PDB file of C-alpha atoms in Angstrom:
ATOM      1  CA  MET A 933      19.221  16.910 -13.151  1.00 85.00           C
ATOM      2  CA  THR A 934      19.284  17.815 -16.832  1.00 88.00           C
ATOM      3  CA  VAL A 935      16.649  17.252 -19.508  1.00 88.00           C
ATOM      4  CA  GLU A 936      18.778  14.368 -20.772  1.00 89.00           C
ATOM      5  CA  ASP A 937      18.812  12.821 -17.301  1.00 90.00           C
ATOM      6  CA  ILE A 938      15.019  12.932 -17.166  1.00 91.00           C
ATOM      7  CA  GLN A 939      14.527  11.491 -20.650  1.00 87.00           C
ATOM      8  CA  ASN A 940      17.126   8.765 -20.078  1.00 90.00           C
ATOM      9  CA  GLY A 941      15.204   7.789 -16.977  1.00 94.00           C
ATOM     10  CA  GLN A 942      15.163   8.362 -13.241  1.00 96.00           C
ATOM     11  CA  VAL A 943      13.932   6.402 -10.233  1.00 97.00           C
ATOM     12  CA  PHE A 944      12.465   8.542  -7.452  1.00 97.00           C
ATOM     13  CA  LEU A 945      11.995   7.134  -3.947  1.00 98.00           C
ATOM     14  CA  ILE A 946       9.046   8.971  -2.405  1.00 97.00           C
ATOM     15  CA  ASP A 947       7.710   8.893   1.144  1.00 97.00           C
ATOM     16  CA  LYS A 948       4.034   9.089   0.168  1.00 97.00           C
ATOM     17  CA  PRO A 949       2.136  11.633   2.277  1.00 95.00           C
ATOM     18  CA  LEU A 950      -0.940  10.506   4.199  1.00 95.00           C
ATOM     19  CA  ASP A 951      -4.226  10.877   2.253  1.00 94.00           C
ATOM     20  CA  TRP A 952      -2.448  11.263  -1.095  1.00 95.00           C
ATOM     21  CA  THR A 953      -3.266   8.609  -3.685  1.00 93.00           C
ATOM     22  CA  SER A 954      -0.400   7.031  -5.605  1.00 94.00           C
ATOM     23  CA  PHE A 955      -1.911   8.649  -8.704  1.00 93.00           C
ATOM     24  CA  ASP A 956      -1.706  12.063  -6.971  1.00 95.00           C
ATOM     25  CA  VAL A 957       2.047  11.572  -6.511  1.00 96.00           C
ATOM     26  CA  VAL A 958       2.605  10.493 -10.123  1.00 97.00           C
ATOM     27  CA  ASN A 959       0.582  13.433 -11.444  1.00 96.00           C
ATOM     28  CA  LYS A 960       2.460  15.910  -9.243  1.00 96.00           C
ATOM     29  CA  ILE A 961       5.862  14.620 -10.365  1.00 96.00           C
ATOM     30  CA  ARG A 962       4.840  14.538 -14.042  1.00 96.00           C
ATOM     31  CA  TRP A 963       3.580  18.137 -13.850  1.00 95.00           C
ATOM     32  CA  ASN A 964       6.728  19.311 -12.042  1.00 94.00           C
ATOM     33  CA  LEU A 965       9.072  17.642 -14.534  1.00 94.00           C
ATOM     34  CA  ARG A 966       7.207  19.014 -17.554  1.00 94.00           C
ATOM     35  CA  LYS A 967       7.118  22.571 -16.190  1.00 93.00           C
ATOM     36  CA  THR A 968      10.661  22.607 -14.839  1.00 91.00           C
ATOM     37  CA  TYR A 969      12.312  21.116 -17.927  1.00 92.00           C
ATOM     38  CA  GLN A 970       9.898  22.510 -20.544  1.00 92.00           C
ATOM     39  CA  LEU A 971       8.889  19.057 -21.773  1.00 92.00           C
ATOM     40  CA  LYS A 972       5.756  18.516 -23.846  1.00 91.00           C
ATOM     41  CA  LYS A 973       5.381  15.020 -22.472  1.00 91.00           C
ATOM     42  CA  ILE A 974       7.242  12.601 -20.238  1.00 93.00           C
ATOM     43  CA  LYS A 975       6.391   9.061 -19.175  1.00 95.00           C
ATOM     44  CA  VAL A 976       5.912   8.723 -15.415  1.00 96.00           C
ATOM     45  CA  GLY A 977       4.582   5.736 -13.455  1.00 96.00           C
ATOM     46  CA  HIS A 978       4.758   4.091 -10.049  1.00 96.00           C
ATOM     47  CA  ALA A 979       5.924   0.599  -9.091  1.00 95.00           C
ATOM     48  CA  GLY A 980       3.159  -0.496  -6.731  1.00 91.00           C
ATOM     49  CA  THR A 981       0.128   1.320  -5.326  1.00 91.00           C
ATOM     50  CA  LEU A 982      -0.177   2.552  -1.755  1.00 93.00           C
ATOM     51  CA  ASP A 983      -3.652   3.200  -0.357  1.00 90.00           C
ATOM     52  CA  PRO A 984      -4.498   6.808   0.598  1.00 91.00           C
ATOM     53  CA  LYS A 985      -4.395   5.960   4.319  1.00 93.00           C
ATOM     54  CA  ALA A 986      -0.957   4.337   3.962  1.00 95.00           C
ATOM     55  CA  THR A 987       2.369   6.132   3.986  1.00 97.00           C
ATOM     56  CA  GLY A 988       5.883   5.083   3.116  1.00 98.00           C
ATOM     57  CA  LEU A 989       7.907   4.046   0.118  1.00 98.00           C
ATOM     58  CA  LEU A 990       6.412   4.731  -3.296  1.00 98.00           C
ATOM     59  CA  ILE A 991       8.793   4.192  -6.201  1.00 98.00           C
ATOM     60  CA  VAL A 992       8.147   6.492  -9.168  1.00 97.00           C
ATOM     61  CA  CYS A 993       9.963   6.050 -12.492  1.00 97.00           C
ATOM     62  CA  CYS A 994      10.215   8.456 -15.405  1.00 96.00           C
ATOM     63  CA  GLY A 995      11.505   8.327 -18.960  1.00 94.00           C
ATOM     64  CA  LYS A 996      13.188   5.099 -20.037  1.00 94.00           C
ATOM     65  CA  MET A 997      13.192   3.793 -16.461  1.00 96.00           C
ATOM     66  CA  THR A 998       9.430   3.183 -16.726  1.00 96.00           C
ATOM     67  CA  LYS A 999      10.433  -0.017 -18.545  1.00 96.00           C
ATOM     68  CA  GLN A1000      11.760  -1.277 -15.189  1.00 95.00           C
ATOM     69  CA  ILE A1001       8.456  -0.836 -13.342  1.00 96.00           C
ATOM     70  CA  ASP A1002       7.310  -4.461 -13.670  1.00 96.00           C
ATOM     71  CA  GLN A1003      10.683  -5.719 -12.479  1.00 96.00           C
ATOM     72  CA  ILE A1004      10.694  -3.422  -9.443  1.00 96.00           C
ATOM     73  CA  GLN A1005       7.058  -4.156  -8.640  1.00 95.00           C
ATOM     74  CA  ALA A1006       7.705  -7.908  -8.570  1.00 96.00           C
ATOM     75  CA  GLN A1007      10.098  -7.660  -5.610  1.00 97.00           C
ATOM     76  CA  HIS A1008       9.162  -8.484  -2.025  1.00 97.00           C
ATOM     77  CA  LYS A1009       7.796  -5.658   0.101  1.00 98.00           C
ATOM     78  CA  THR A1010       8.097  -4.860   3.805  1.00 98.00           C
ATOM     79  CA  TYR A1011       5.388  -3.081   5.794  1.00 98.00           C
ATOM     80  CA  THR A1012       4.929  -1.940   9.366  1.00 98.00           C
ATOM     81  CA  GLY A1013       1.643  -0.867  10.865  1.00 98.00           C
ATOM     82  CA  THR A1014      -1.082  -1.188  13.467  1.00 98.00           C
ATOM     83  CA  ILE A1015      -4.189  -3.382  13.557  1.00 98.00           C
ATOM     84  CA  LYS A1016      -7.190  -2.645  15.797  1.00 98.00           C
ATOM     85  CA  LEU A1017      -8.593  -5.985  16.908  1.00 97.00           C
ATOM     86  CA  ASP A1018     -11.991  -5.133  18.402  1.00 96.00           C
ATOM     87  CA  ALA A1019     -13.862  -3.963  15.298  1.00 97.00           C
ATOM     88  CA  THR A1020     -14.169  -4.068  11.515  1.00 97.00           C
ATOM     89  CA  THR A1021     -14.751  -1.451   8.824  1.00 95.00           C
ATOM     90  CA  PRO A1022     -16.080  -2.029   5.278  1.00 90.00           C
ATOM     91  CA  THR A1023     -12.780  -0.872   3.754  1.00 90.00           C
ATOM     92  CA  TYR A1024     -10.604  -2.732   6.313  1.00 94.00           C
ATOM     93  CA  ASP A1025      -8.942   0.597   7.232  1.00 94.00           C
ATOM     94  CA  LEU A1026      -9.742   4.147   8.410  1.00 95.00           C
ATOM     95  CA  GLU A1027     -11.384   5.160   5.108  1.00 90.00           C
ATOM     96  CA  SER A1028     -14.731   4.051   6.555  1.00 90.00           C
ATOM     97  CA  GLU A1029     -16.455   3.918   9.946  1.00 95.00           C
ATOM     98  CA  GLU A1030     -16.573   0.878  12.213  1.00 96.00           C
ATOM     99  CA  ASP A1031     -19.528  -1.349  11.383  1.00 93.00           C
ATOM    100  CA  CYS A1032     -19.080  -4.179  13.935  1.00 95.00           C
ATOM    101  CA  GLN A1033     -17.504  -4.356  17.410  1.00 96.00           C
ATOM    102  CA  PHE A1034     -16.091  -7.352  19.283  1.00 96.00           C
ATOM    103  CA  SER A1035     -14.735  -8.194  22.727  1.00 96.00           C
ATOM    104  CA  THR A1036     -11.024  -8.989  23.021  1.00 96.00           C
ATOM    105  CA  ALA A1037     -11.338 -10.343  26.577  1.00 95.00           C
ATOM    106  CA  HIS A1038     -10.445 -13.890  25.469  1.00 94.00           C
ATOM    107  CA  LEU A1039      -7.217 -12.879  23.706  1.00 97.00           C
ATOM    108  CA  THR A1040      -3.799 -13.628  25.131  1.00 97.00           C
ATOM    109  CA  GLU A1041      -0.386 -12.535  23.870  1.00 97.00           C
ATOM    110  CA  GLU A1042       0.486 -16.170  23.227  1.00 98.00           C
ATOM    111  CA  LYS A1043      -2.635 -16.658  21.081  1.00 97.00           C
ATOM    112  CA  ILE A1044      -1.926 -13.500  19.080  1.00 98.00           C
ATOM    113  CA  HIS A1045       1.662 -14.515  18.323  1.00 98.00           C
ATOM    114  CA  GLU A1046       0.666 -18.114  17.563  1.00 98.00           C
ATOM    115  CA  THR A1047      -2.039 -17.066  15.087  1.00 98.00           C
ATOM    116  CA  THR A1048       0.457 -15.239  12.858  1.00 98.00           C
ATOM    117  CA  LYS A1049       1.866 -18.665  11.883  1.00 97.00           C
ATOM    118  CA  GLN A1050      -1.364 -19.462  10.000  1.00 97.00           C
ATOM    119  CA  PHE A1051      -0.478 -16.797   7.454  1.00 98.00           C
ATOM    120  CA  ILE A1052       3.141 -17.707   6.728  1.00 98.00           C
ATOM    121  CA  GLY A1053       3.883 -19.165   3.294  1.00 97.00           C
ATOM    122  CA  LYS A1054       1.864 -19.284   0.084  1.00 97.00           C
ATOM    123  CA  ILE A1055      -1.785 -18.670   0.875  1.00 97.00           C
ATOM    124  CA  ASP A1056      -5.046 -17.721  -0.818  1.00 96.00           C
ATOM    125  CA  GLN A1057      -6.129 -14.158  -0.073  1.00 95.00           C
ATOM    126  CA  VAL A1058      -9.382 -12.447  -1.013  1.00 89.00           C
ATOM    127  CA  PRO A1059      -8.724  -8.790  -1.948  1.00 85.00           C
ATOM    128  CA  PRO A1060     -10.869  -6.086  -0.294  1.00 82.00           C
ATOM    129  CA  LEU A1061     -14.084  -5.150  -2.074  1.00 74.00           C
ATOM    130  CA  HIS A1062     -12.931  -1.540  -1.754  1.00 63.00           C
ATOM    131  CA  SER A1063      -9.925  -1.885  -4.083  1.00 60.00           C
ATOM    132  CA  ALA A1064      -8.912  -0.883  -7.604  1.00 57.00           C
ATOM    133  CA  ILE A1065      -8.977  -4.436  -8.994  1.00 61.00           C
ATOM    134  CA  LYS A1066     -11.192  -4.757 -12.051  1.00 58.00           C
ATOM    135  CA  LYS A1067     -14.073  -7.237 -12.308  1.00 57.00           C
ATOM    136  CA  ASP A1068     -16.112  -7.351 -15.529  1.00 60.00           C
ATOM    137  CA  GLY A1069     -14.601  -4.020 -16.578  1.00 59.00           C
ATOM    138  CA  LYS A1070     -15.452  -2.213 -13.330  1.00 64.00           C
ATOM    139  CA  ARG A1071     -13.240  -1.289 -10.386  1.00 58.00           C
ATOM    140  CA  LEU A1072     -14.261  -3.178  -7.255  1.00 60.00           C
ATOM    141  CA  TYR A1073     -14.594   0.059  -5.283  1.00 57.00           C
ATOM    142  CA  GLU A1074     -17.088   1.320  -7.888  1.00 62.00           C
ATOM    143  CA  ILE A1075     -19.164  -1.827  -7.378  1.00 55.00           C
ATOM    144  CA  ALA A1076     -18.952  -1.413  -3.594  1.00 55.00           C
ATOM    145  CA  ARG A1077     -20.018   2.246  -3.734  1.00 63.00           C
ATOM    146  CA  ALA A1078     -23.021   1.258  -5.857  1.00 59.00           C
ATOM    147  CA  GLY A1079     -24.120  -1.089  -3.091  1.00 61.00           C
ATOM    148  CA  GLU A1080     -23.803  -4.170  -5.282  1.00 61.00           C
ATOM    149  CA  THR A1081     -22.616  -7.555  -4.039  1.00 67.00           C
ATOM    150  CA  ILE A1082     -20.074  -9.571  -5.974  1.00 69.00           C
ATOM    151  CA  GLU A1083     -17.988 -12.683  -5.463  1.00 69.00           C
ATOM    152  CA  ILE A1084     -14.266 -11.954  -5.425  1.00 75.00           C
ATOM    153  CA  GLU A1085     -11.919 -14.771  -6.311  1.00 82.00           C
ATOM    154  CA  PRO A1086      -8.952 -15.349  -3.977  1.00 90.00           C
ATOM    155  CA  ARG A1087      -5.409 -14.725  -5.186  1.00 91.00           C
ATOM    156  CA  LYS A1088      -2.245 -16.670  -4.472  1.00 96.00           C
ATOM    157  CA  ILE A1089       0.171 -14.578  -2.420  1.00 97.00           C
ATOM    158  CA  GLU A1090       3.144 -15.299  -0.187  1.00 98.00           C
ATOM    159  CA  ILE A1091       3.819 -14.032   3.326  1.00 98.00           C
ATOM    160  CA  LEU A1092       7.492 -14.516   4.122  1.00 98.00           C
ATOM    161  CA  SER A1093       7.359 -13.008   7.607  1.00 98.00           C
ATOM    162  CA  PHE A1094       4.583 -11.794   9.920  1.00 98.00           C
ATOM    163  CA  LYS A1095       5.742 -10.537  13.313  1.00 98.00           C
ATOM    164  CA  ILE A1096       3.811  -8.836  16.087  1.00 98.00           C
ATOM    165  CA  THR A1097       6.089  -6.147  17.550  1.00 98.00           C
ATOM    166  CA  ARG A1098       3.812  -4.610  20.212  1.00 98.00           C
ATOM    167  CA  ILE A1099       0.586  -5.624  21.930  1.00 98.00           C
ATOM    168  CA  GLU A1100      -1.577  -3.047  23.683  1.00 98.00           C
ATOM    169  CA  LEU A1101      -5.104  -4.314  23.131  1.00 97.00           C
ATOM    170  CA  PRO A1102      -7.109  -3.625  21.152  1.00 97.00           C
ATOM    171  CA  PHE A1103      -4.069  -2.468  19.140  1.00 98.00           C
ATOM    172  CA  VAL A1104      -1.198  -4.593  17.875  1.00 98.00           C
ATOM    173  CA  ASP A1105       1.798  -3.407  15.867  1.00 98.00           C
ATOM    174  CA  PHE A1106       3.308  -5.646  13.199  1.00 98.00           C
ATOM    175  CA  GLU A1107       5.946  -6.069  10.526  1.00 98.00           C
ATOM    176  CA  VAL A1108       5.195  -8.060   7.361  1.00 98.00           C
ATOM    177  CA  VAL A1109       7.374  -9.152   4.443  1.00 98.00           C
ATOM    178  CA  CYS A1110       5.252 -10.269   1.514  1.00 98.00           C
ATOM    179  CA  SER A1111       4.976 -10.847  -2.214  1.00 97.00           C
ATOM    180  CA  LYS A1112       3.547  -8.623  -4.913  1.00 94.00           C
ATOM    181  CA  GLY A1113      -0.242  -8.509  -4.868  1.00 92.00           C
ATOM    182  CA  THR A1114      -0.627  -8.834  -1.095  1.00 95.00           C
ATOM    183  CA  TYR A1115      -3.288  -6.646   0.491  1.00 93.00           C
ATOM    184  CA  ILE A1116      -2.264  -5.794   4.047  1.00 97.00           C
ATOM    185  CA  ARG A1117      -5.818  -4.592   4.671  1.00 94.00           C
ATOM    186  CA  SER A1118      -7.069  -8.106   3.898  1.00 96.00           C
ATOM    187  CA  LEU A1119      -4.348  -9.587   6.100  1.00 98.00           C
ATOM    188  CA  ALA A1120      -5.528  -7.395   8.991  1.00 97.00           C
ATOM    189  CA  PHE A1121      -9.148  -8.450   8.459  1.00 96.00           C
ATOM    190  CA  ASP A1122      -8.296 -12.159   8.118  1.00 97.00           C
ATOM    191  CA  PHE A1123      -6.003 -12.029  11.146  1.00 98.00           C
ATOM    192  CA  GLY A1124      -8.784 -10.558  13.277  1.00 97.00           C
ATOM    193  CA  ARG A1125     -11.245 -13.141  12.012  1.00 96.00           C
ATOM    194  CA  SER A1126      -8.840 -15.973  12.897  1.00 97.00           C
ATOM    195  CA  LEU A1127      -8.674 -14.573  16.428  1.00 97.00           C
ATOM    196  CA  GLN A1128     -12.510 -14.498  16.513  1.00 95.00           C
ATOM    197  CA  VAL A1129     -12.524 -10.720  16.767  1.00 96.00           C
ATOM    198  CA  GLY A1130     -12.555  -7.938  14.188  1.00 94.00           C
ATOM    199  CA  GLY A1131      -9.509  -6.425  12.609  1.00 97.00           C
ATOM    200  CA  TYR A1132      -8.698  -3.378  10.527  1.00 97.00           C
ATOM    201  CA  LEU A1133      -5.696  -1.181   9.812  1.00 97.00           C
ATOM    202  CA  THR A1134      -5.271   2.056  11.717  1.00 97.00           C
ATOM    203  CA  ALA A1135      -1.780   2.704  10.305  1.00 98.00           C
ATOM    204  CA  LEU A1136       0.364   1.293   7.494  1.00 98.00           C
ATOM    205  CA  CYS A1137       3.821   2.213   6.242  1.00 98.00           C
ATOM    206  CA  ARG A1138       5.792   0.529   3.451  1.00 98.00           C
ATOM    207  CA  THR A1139       9.444   0.497   4.457  1.00 98.00           C
ATOM    208  CA  LYS A1140      11.087  -1.523   1.667  1.00 98.00           C
ATOM    209  CA  ILE A1141      10.619  -2.774  -1.893  1.00 98.00           C
ATOM    210  CA  GLY A1142      13.417  -5.217  -2.644  1.00 97.00           C
ATOM    211  CA  ASP A1143      16.641  -3.345  -1.869  1.00 96.00           C
ATOM    212  CA  TYR A1144      14.952   0.071  -2.077  1.00 97.00           C
ATOM    213  CA  ALA A1145      14.375   1.507   1.417  1.00 98.00           C
ATOM    214  CA  LEU A1146      12.191   4.251   2.864  1.00 98.00           C
ATOM    215  CA  LYS A1147      15.199   5.727   4.687  1.00 97.00           C
ATOM    216  CA  ASP A1148      16.590   6.711   1.272  1.00 98.00           C
ATOM    217  CA  ALA A1149      13.419   8.513   0.151  1.00 97.00           C
ATOM    218  CA  ASP A1150      13.713  12.115  -1.072  1.00 96.00           C
ATOM    219  CA  ASN A1151      10.524  14.093  -1.669  1.00 95.00           C
ATOM    220  CA  SER A1152      12.277  17.085  -3.262  1.00 93.00           C
ATOM    221  CA  VAL A1153      10.872  16.183  -6.694  1.00 94.00           C
ATOM    222  CA  LEU A1154       7.389  16.902  -5.281  1.00 92.00           C
ATOM    223  CA  ASN A1155       8.544  20.497  -4.680  1.00 85.00           C
ATOM    224  CA  LEU A1156      10.676  20.855  -7.794  1.00 76.00           C
ATOM    225  CA  ILE A1157       8.944  23.962  -9.193  1.00 61.00           C
ATOM    226  CA  ALA A1158       9.131  25.832  -5.890  1.00 48.00           C
ATOM    227  CA  ASP A1159      12.792  24.916  -5.471  1.00 48.00           C
ATOM    228  CA  THR A1160      13.811  26.106  -8.936  1.00 44.00           C
ATOM    229  CA  GLU A1161      11.850  29.349  -8.630  1.00 44.00           C
ATOM    230  CA  ASN A1162      13.573  30.323  -5.350  1.00 40.00           C
TER     231      ASN A1162
END
């Protein structure tokens, strides 16, 4: 890539590492591009956040391609992952410890598959309290960490497909195709509640955003400085 290529705009498909925030990835790429190409400043942004405990496709745009972020972000997304159905955590994932446990003795494979149908289509979803959504000027996770309680309004989302691909209780693997704004953590929690057990994510991977696929990801831009210095 040349300086002109960077300024004219690039789209980077990144396989986000576990425990990195989406902001970490953007910052790393911005720093690498500035140092490598001797740029005073360069616009860099991502097209849809992934939680720290999630991996998979993160689309990062730079230069003039940042104007396409909203368009990319609006496309349907595909996720695979694992839900643990005998407990809950405050964050609906592995970022926090289990706070309640449940028996799964009453669950059958038929019931698990049948319950997915309740979530297909346009539904109301309440985002997790531990999320970056703003309420009265504060991030929800800031409110949660302060121990405050707050009512969170549901959002309209769409689940196009929700398939269970493996059952080995208390764990179930799934694949979901959904609209922008869907919280898979909330889906895991709500799914467990509908089954009268707990539910939280133990693994999550985003495999597609529109026609962009994880299999085409290239993380070399995260190591750009090291590569050019060798």
